[in-house]
CSV table of C-alpha atoms in Angstrom, one decimal:
chain,number,residue,atom,x,y,z
I,26,UNK,CA,11.2,-34.3,27.2
I,27,UNK,CA,12.6,-36.8,28.9
I,28,UNK,CA,11.6,-40.4,27.8
I,29,UNK,CA,12.3,-44.1,28.8
I,30,UNK,CA,11.4,-46.8,26.4
I,31,UNK,CA,11.6,-50.3,27.6
I,32,UNK,CA,10.6,-52.2,24.4
I,33,UNK,CA,10.0,-55.5,25.9
I,34,UNK,CA,6.7,-55.9,27.5
I,35,UNK,CA,7.2,-59.2,28.8
I,36,UNK,CA,10.2,-61.9,29.0
I,37,UNK,CA,10.2,-65.5,29.4
I,38,UNK,CA,13.0,-67.9,30.4
I,39,UNK,CA,14.3,-70.9,31.7
I,40,UNK,CA,16.0,-71.0,34.6
I,41,UNK,CA,19.8,-70.7,34.4
I,42,UNK,CA,19.7,-69.2,30.7
I,43,UNK,CA,21.0,-65.5,30.4
I,44,UNK,CA,18.5,-63.0,30.1
I,45,UNK,CA,19.0,-58.9,28.9
I,46,UNK,CA,16.6,-56.2,29.4
I,47,UNK,CA,17.2,-53.5,27.3
I,48,UNK,CA,16.2,-49.8,28.0
I,49,UNK,CA,16.8,-47.0,25.7
I,50,UNK,CA,16.0,-43.3,27.1
I,51,UNK,CA,16.0,-40.0,25.7
I,52,UNK,CA,17.0,-36.5,27.3
I,53,UNK,CA,18.2,-33.0,26.1
I,54,UNK,CA,20.0,-32.7,29.3
I,55,UNK,CA,23.9,-33.4,29.0
I,56,UNK,CA,24.3,-34.5,32.6
I,57,UNK,CA,21.5,-37.2,34.1
I,58,UNK,CA,21.1,-40.3,36.4
I,59,UNK,CA,19.9,-43.6,34.8
I,60,UNK,CA,18.3,-46.3,37.4
I,61,UNK,CA,17.0,-49.8,37.3
I,62,UNK,CA,14.3,-50.8,39.9
I,63,UNK,CA,12.9,-54.3,40.6
I,64,UNK,CA,9.6,-54.7,41.7
I,65,UNK,CA,8.7,-58.2,42.9
I,66,UNK,CA,4.9,-59.4,43.4
I,67,UNK,CA,4.8,-58.1,46.8
I,68,UNK,CA,5.0,-54.2,44.7
I,69,UNK,CA,8.3,-52.9,46.7
I,70,UNK,CA,10.5,-51.4,44.4
I,71,UNK,CA,13.8,-52.6,45.1
I,72,UNK,CA,16.9,-50.1,44.0
I,73,UNK,CA,19.3,-51.9,41.7
I,74,UNK,CA,21.7,-49.7,40.5
I,75,UNK,CA,22.5,-46.0,39.4
I,76,UNK,CA,24.7,-44.5,36.7
I,77,UNK,CA,25.5,-41.1,36.2
I,78,UNK,CA,25.7,-40.1,32.8
I,79,UNK,CA,29.4,-38.8,32.8
I,80,UNK,CA,30.6,-42.4,33.8
I,81,UNK,CA,30.0,-44.9,31.1
I,82,UNK,CA,32.2,-48.0,32.6
I,83,UNK,CA,30.0,-51.1,32.7
I,84,UNK,CA,29.1,-52.4,36.1
I,85,UNK,CA,29.2,-56.1,37.4
I,86,UNK,CA,27.4,-57.1,40.7
I,87,UNK,CA,27.0,-60.5,41.3
I,88,UNK,CA,24.8,-62.0,38.6
I,89,UNK,CA,24.0,-58.5,37.7
I,90,UNK,CA,25.7,-56.4,35.0
I,91,UNK,CA,24.9,-53.2,33.3
I,92,UNK,CA,26.2,-51.5,30.3
I,93,UNK,CA,25.5,-48.0,29.6
I,94,UNK,CA,26.3,-46.7,26.1
I,95,UNK,CA,25.8,-43.0,25.6
I,96,UNK,CA,26.4,-43.3,21.8
I,97,UNK,CA,23.1,-45.3,21.6
I,98,UNK,CA,21.2,-43.8,24.5
I,99,UNK,CA,21.1,-47.3,26.0
I,100,UNK,CA,21.5,-48.9,29.4
I,101,UNK,CA,20.7,-52.5,29.1
I,102,UNK,CA,20.8,-54.9,31.9
I,103,UNK,CA,21.7,-58.5,32.0
I,104,UNK,CA,21.3,-61.1,34.3
I,105,UNK,CA,23.2,-64.5,34.1
I,106,UNK,CA,22.3,-67.5,35.2
I,107,UNK,CA,19.1,-66.6,36.1
I,108,UNK,CA,17.0,-67.9,38.9
I,109,UNK,CA,13.3,-68.5,39.8
I,110,UNK,CA,13.7,-65.6,42.7
I,111,UNK,CA,14.7,-63.0,39.5
I,112,UNK,CA,11.0,-63.5,38.3
I,113,UNK,CA,9.7,-59.9,38.5
I,114,UNK,CA,9.1,-56.3,36.9
I,115,UNK,CA,12.2,-54.6,36.2
I,116,UNK,CA,11.9,-50.7,35.7
I,117,UNK,CA,14.4,-48.6,34.1
I,118,UNK,CA,14.2,-44.8,34.9
I,119,UNK,CA,16.1,-41.1,34.2
I,120,UNK,CA,16.2,-38.7,36.0
I,121,UNK,CA,18.2,-35.0,35.9
I,122,UNK,CA,20.9,-34.3,37.5
I,123,UNK,CA,20.0,-31.5,39.2
I,124,UNK,CA,17.0,-29.8,40.7
I,125,UNK,CA,13.7,-31.8,41.6
I,126,UNK,CA,15.4,-35.3,40.3
I,127,UNK,CA,11.7,-36.2,39.3
I,128,UNK,CA,12.0,-39.9,38.1
I,129,UNK,CA,10.7,-40.8,34.6
I,130,UNK,CA,9.9,-44.7,34.3
I,131,UNK,CA,9.7,-46.9,31.5
I,132,UNK,CA,7.1,-49.0,31.1
I,133,UNK,CA,8.8,-51.9,32.6
I,134,UNK,CA,9.5,-55.6,31.9
I,135,UNK,CA,8.0,-58.2,33.3
I,136,UNK,CA,10.3,-61.3,33.3
I,137,UNK,CA,9.7,-64.4,34.5
I,138,UNK,CA,11.9,-67.3,35.3
I,139,UNK,CA,10.8,-70.7,34.9
I,140,UNK,CA,12.0,-73.7,36.7
R,27,UNK,CA,20.0,-48.2,55.2
R,28,UNK,CA,17.5,-46.5,53.4
R,29,UNK,CA,14.6,-48.1,54.3
R,30,UNK,CA,10.9,-46.1,53.8
R,31,UNK,CA,7.6,-47.7,55.2
R,32,UNK,CA,4.2,-47.3,54.5
R,33,UNK,CA,1.2,-47.7,56.4
R,34,UNK,CA,-1.2,-49.3,55.9
R,35,UNK,CA,-0.4,-51.2,53.5
R,36,UNK,CA,-3.7,-52.4,52.2
R,37,UNK,CA,-6.9,-50.2,52.7
R,38,UNK,CA,-10.6,-51.0,51.6
R,39,UNK,CA,-12.8,-47.7,52.1
R,40,UNK,CA,-16.5,-47.1,51.1
R,41,UNK,CA,-17.1,-44.4,48.3
R,42,UNK,CA,-17.2,-40.8,50.0
R,43,UNK,CA,-14.7,-41.4,52.6
R,44,UNK,CA,-11.3,-40.2,53.2
R,45,UNK,CA,-8.2,-42.2,53.4
R,46,UNK,CA,-4.5,-41.5,54.9
R,47,UNK,CA,-1.6,-43.2,53.8
R,48,UNK,CA,1.8,-42.4,55.8
R,49,UNK,CA,4.9,-42.6,54.8
R,50,UNK,CA,8.1,-42.7,56.8
R,51,UNK,CA,11.8,-42.9,56.3
R,52,UNK,CA,13.2,-45.2,59.0
R,53,UNK,CA,16.8,-44.6,58.8
R,54,UNK,CA,17.4,-41.2,57.4
R,55,UNK,CA,16.0,-37.9,56.8
R,56,UNK,CA,14.1,-37.3,53.8
R,57,UNK,CA,14.2,-34.0,52.3
R,58,UNK,CA,12.1,-34.8,49.6
R,59,UNK,CA,9.5,-37.3,49.3
R,60,UNK,CA,7.6,-38.6,45.9
R,61,UNK,CA,4.1,-39.9,45.4
R,62,UNK,CA,3.3,-42.4,42.7
R,63,UNK,CA,0.5,-43.9,41.6
R,64,UNK,CA,0.4,-47.4,39.7
R,65,UNK,CA,-2.2,-48.7,38.0
R,66,UNK,CA,-2.4,-53.0,37.5
R,67,UNK,CA,0.3,-54.1,35.0
R,68,UNK,CA,1.6,-50.1,34.2
R,69,UNK,CA,4.4,-48.0,34.9
R,70,UNK,CA,4.9,-45.5,38.1
R,71,UNK,CA,3.0,-42.2,37.6
R,72,UNK,CA,3.8,-39.5,39.8
R,73,UNK,CA,1.5,-37.5,41.4
R,74,UNK,CA,3.6,-34.9,43.4
R,75,UNK,CA,6.7,-33.7,45.0
R,76,UNK,CA,6.9,-32.5,48.6
R,77,UNK,CA,9.7,-30.9,50.4
R,78,UNK,CA,10.0,-30.6,54.1
R,79,UNK,CA,8.5,-28.1,55.5
R,80,UNK,CA,6.7,-26.5,52.1
R,81,UNK,CA,3.8,-27.1,49.9
R,82,UNK,CA,3.9,-30.1,47.8
R,83,UNK,CA,4.4,-29.9,43.6
R,84,UNK,CA,1.6,-31.7,41.9
R,85,UNK,CA,2.0,-33.1,38.5
R,86,UNK,CA,-0.2,-31.9,35.9
R,87,UNK,CA,-3.8,-33.6,36.1
R,88,UNK,CA,-3.1,-34.3,39.7
R,89,UNK,CA,-6.0,-32.6,41.4
R,90,UNK,CA,-4.9,-31.0,44.5
R,91,UNK,CA,-7.8,-30.8,46.7
R,92,UNK,CA,-8.6,-34.5,46.0
R,93,UNK,CA,-5.0,-35.6,46.9
R,94,UNK,CA,-3.6,-33.7,50.1
R,95,UNK,CA,0.5,-34.0,50.8
R,96,UNK,CA,1.5,-33.3,54.2
R,97,UNK,CA,5.4,-33.3,54.7
R,98,UNK,CA,5.5,-31.9,58.1
R,99,UNK,CA,8.8,-33.4,59.2
R,100,UNK,CA,12.3,-35.1,57.6
R,101,UNK,CA,10.8,-38.6,58.0
R,102,UNK,CA,7.0,-38.6,57.5
R,103,UNK,CA,4.9,-37.6,54.5
R,104,UNK,CA,1.3,-38.3,54.3
R,105,UNK,CA,-1.2,-38.7,51.4
R,106,UNK,CA,-5.0,-38.4,52.0
R,107,UNK,CA,-7.5,-38.9,49.5
R,108,UNK,CA,-10.6,-37.3,50.0
R,109,UNK,CA,-13.6,-38.1,49.2
R,110,UNK,CA,-12.1,-41.4,47.7
R,111,UNK,CA,-14.5,-43.1,44.6
R,112,UNK,CA,-14.1,-46.4,43.0
R,113,UNK,CA,-11.7,-44.9,40.2
R,114,UNK,CA,-9.3,-43.8,43.1
R,115,UNK,CA,-9.0,-47.7,43.7
R,116,UNK,CA,-5.0,-48.1,42.9
R,117,UNK,CA,-1.5,-48.7,44.4
R,118,UNK,CA,0.1,-45.9,46.1
R,119,UNK,CA,3.6,-45.9,46.6
R,120,UNK,CA,5.9,-43.2,48.1
R,121,UNK,CA,9.6,-42.5,47.8
R,122,UNK,CA,12.3,-40.4,49.6
R,123,UNK,CA,15.6,-39.1,48.9
R,124,UNK,CA,17.5,-37.1,51.4
R,125,UNK,CA,20.4,-37.8,53.8
R,126,UNK,CA,20.8,-41.3,52.8
R,127,UNK,CA,24.4,-42.3,51.4
R,128,UNK,CA,23.2,-41.6,48.0
R,129,UNK,CA,21.4,-38.8,48.3
R,130,UNK,CA,20.1,-38.8,44.4
R,131,UNK,CA,18.4,-41.8,44.7
R,132,UNK,CA,15.1,-42.6,45.7
R,133,UNK,CA,14.3,-45.4,47.9
R,134,UNK,CA,10.8,-46.9,47.6
R,135,UNK,CA,8.1,-48.0,50.7
R,136,UNK,CA,6.5,-51.3,50.0
R,137,UNK,CA,3.3,-49.5,48.6
R,138,UNK,CA,-0.3,-49.3,49.8
R,139,UNK,CA,-3.2,-50.9,48.1
R,140,UNK,CA,-6.4,-48.9,47.8
R,141,UNK,CA,-9.5,-50.2,47.0
R,142,UNK,CA,-12.7,-48.0,47.2
R,143,UNK,CA,-16.3,-49.7,46.9
């Protein structure tokens, strides 16, 4: 069975600090997708990134970066120079490569950036 | 691109009534739509998966007769909560995947907050 664990329930940092959100996953599939979504207080989930299991290249998008390591089954998300607008709940998710592509979500990490 | 809307955004109803929630893909054709439920401070729980023109596939423990899902077109899916009760109060979110540039990604609607009195 697929499982996603986000061990950090809540994180609080001061603006401009760097912060890393951890995500560990379990799957028996050899090919799969990993995702990060942001859920601000408004409730809508905003897609941030999708990563294929066969592509372990790290990715950087502005202040956001993602570190994918198959050896440790982790897909961590780092925000550099955090801003108050980054405050949200962040979900890591996993789906199979083919078929229904159902998403299995982690429990989410509530990130609070204090001014 | 890949915008999903939901209507209504918030609904309050009396116990025993039925509530319909619409989910639309605005700029792409959604071959598959998903319905989730989220309780406060919890993660999303998948309720059902629907493909256009066919019956929805419900997750274990989700009552098919209570949560009616229709996916009649490539841009619209509806969730009807029949005979709603206070325990059905929740945040319902739909997502869609399909012919947008990234067909393997689900794009989410803004959600509908349902309060049953």
